[in-house]
Amino acid sequence: PDTVARSWIAHMLPVMRLIERCPERVHVVSVGRLTGDASIAIELTERFGLPLAPVALAETFQDGLFSADDAVDVQLSSDTEVLAERVWSALKASVRHAEAQAQAA
């Protein structure tokens, strides 16, 4: 589990830097909003002016892929757990910030 968690951290750090440096070029969506009938294409069209068809996520991805289970008990080393929690908290804060900006616009 540590290897998987550290791989996730390594992939998320550049994403977090991009969100921080160029928030106008990033569209953040929380996992909870990714349901089978959702279409992120509509949001991308509105935000960036992209001519995307409003295709439901269930038409392109397995619906079960878009879920999170916080109740899963994964045993990580203490340093990996601390780092992963920091990254996860920062990502959640990015979502809240992005959603607040979208509502203000």
GROMACS .gro file of C-alpha atoms in nm:
model
  105
    1PRO     CA    1   0.000   0.000   0.000
    2ASP     CA    2   0.285   0.245   0.067
    3THR     CA    3   0.411   0.209  -0.289
    4VAL     CA    4   0.066   0.276  -0.432
    5ALA     CA    5   0.012   0.572  -0.200
    6ARG     CA    6   0.350   0.721  -0.286
    7SER     CA    7   0.278   0.677  -0.657
    8TRP     CA    8  -0.054   0.860  -0.611
    9ILE     CA    9   0.126   1.138  -0.420
   10ALA     CA   10   0.387   1.169  -0.697
   11HIS     CA   11   0.112   1.204  -0.956
   12MET     CA   12  -0.095   1.450  -0.752
   13LEU     CA   13   0.186   1.694  -0.665
   14PRO     CA   14   0.214   1.831  -1.023
   15VAL     CA   15  -0.166   1.852  -1.039
   16MET     CA   16  -0.170   2.057  -0.720
   17ARG     CA   17   0.103   2.286  -0.853
   18LEU     CA   18  -0.096   2.339  -1.173
   19ILE     CA   19  -0.412   2.420  -0.976
   20GLU     CA   20  -0.218   2.671  -0.764
   21ARG     CA   21  -0.028   2.836  -1.050
   22CYS     CA   22  -0.294   2.840  -1.321
   23PRO     CA   23  -0.639   2.813  -1.164
   24GLU     CA   24  -0.792   2.975  -1.472
   25ARG     CA   25  -0.672   2.682  -1.685
   26VAL     CA   26  -0.793   2.402  -1.458
   27HIS     CA   27  -1.143   2.272  -1.396
   28VAL     CA   28  -1.161   2.087  -1.065
   29VAL     CA   29  -1.444   1.842  -0.999
   30SER     CA   30  -1.502   1.655  -0.675
   31VAL     CA   31  -1.543   1.279  -0.692
   32GLY     CA   32  -1.887   1.308  -0.533
   33ARG     CA   33  -2.015   1.494  -0.838
   34LEU     CA   34  -1.899   1.225  -1.081
   35THR     CA   35  -2.213   1.022  -1.128
   36GLY     CA   36  -2.302   0.818  -1.433
   37ASP     CA   37  -2.550   1.076  -1.560
   38ALA     CA   38  -2.314   1.373  -1.506
   39SER     CA   39  -2.153   1.545  -1.801
   40ILE     CA   40  -1.839   1.739  -1.730
   41ALA     CA   41  -1.840   1.839  -2.097
   42ILE     CA   42  -2.120   2.087  -2.025
   43GLU     CA   43  -1.912   2.253  -1.755
   44LEU     CA   44  -1.604   2.262  -1.980
   45THR     CA   45  -1.806   2.417  -2.261
   46GLU     CA   46  -1.939   2.686  -2.029
   47ARG     CA   47  -1.606   2.760  -1.866
   48PHE     CA   48  -1.364   2.734  -2.158
   49GLY     CA   49  -1.590   2.771  -2.461
   50LEU     CA   50  -1.504   2.425  -2.590
   51PRO     CA   51  -1.748   2.274  -2.839
   52LEU     CA   52  -1.802   1.945  -2.655
   53ALA     CA   53  -2.104   1.720  -2.678
   54PRO     CA   54  -2.281   1.668  -2.344
   55VAL     CA   55  -2.205   1.296  -2.312
   56ALA     CA   56  -2.290   1.130  -1.981
   57LEU     CA   57  -1.991   0.979  -1.802
   58ALA     CA   58  -2.164   0.639  -1.794
   59GLU     CA   59  -2.141   0.632  -2.174
   60THR     CA   60  -1.762   0.648  -2.167
   61PHE     CA   61  -1.655   0.504  -1.829
   62GLN     CA   62  -1.767   0.231  -1.595
   63ASP     CA   63  -1.996   0.398  -1.343
   64GLY     CA   64  -1.832   0.219  -1.050
   65LEU     CA   65  -1.499   0.391  -1.120
   66PHE     CA   66  -1.638   0.721  -0.996
   67SER     CA   67  -1.674   0.654  -0.629
   68ALA     CA   68  -1.472   0.690  -0.315
   69ASP     CA   69  -1.491   0.483  -0.003
   70ASP     CA   70  -1.342   0.667   0.293
   71ALA     CA   71  -1.417   0.368   0.514
   72VAL     CA   72  -1.148   0.152   0.355
   73ASP     CA   73  -0.880   0.075   0.614
   74VAL     CA   74  -0.540   0.084   0.444
   75GLN     CA   75  -0.229   0.041   0.655
   76LEU     CA   76   0.043   0.288   0.557
   77SER     CA   77   0.369   0.377   0.721
   78SER     CA   78   0.327   0.684   0.939
   79ASP     CA   79   0.530   0.915   0.711
   80THR     CA   80   0.339   0.806   0.400
   81GLU     CA   81   0.007   0.844   0.581
   82VAL     CA   82   0.093   1.199   0.693
   83LEU     CA   83   0.203   1.300   0.344
   84ALA     CA   84  -0.098   1.139   0.175
   85GLU     CA   85  -0.335   1.313   0.417
   86ARG     CA   86  -0.170   1.649   0.346
   87VAL     CA   87  -0.205   1.598  -0.029
   88TRP     CA   88  -0.568   1.479   0.004
   89SER     CA   89  -0.655   1.778   0.225
   90ALA     CA   90  -0.496   2.017  -0.023
   91LEU     CA   91  -0.687   1.862  -0.311
   92LYS     CA   92  -1.017   1.890  -0.121
   93ALA     CA   93  -0.937   2.254  -0.044
   94SER     CA   94  -0.872   2.313  -0.415
   95VAL     CA   95  -1.215   2.172  -0.496
   96ARG     CA   96  -1.384   2.395  -0.237
   97HIS     CA   97  -1.194   2.699  -0.366
   98ALA     CA   98  -1.278   2.622  -0.729
   99GLU     CA   99  -1.645   2.567  -0.650
  100ALA     CA  100  -1.659   2.895  -0.453
  101GLN     CA  101  -1.502   3.081  -0.746
  102ALA     CA  102  -1.750   2.924  -0.988
  103GLN     CA  103  -2.045   3.031  -0.772
  104ALA     CA  104  -1.909   3.385  -0.744
  105ALA     CA  105  -1.876   3.416  -1.123
   0.00000   0.00000   0.00000
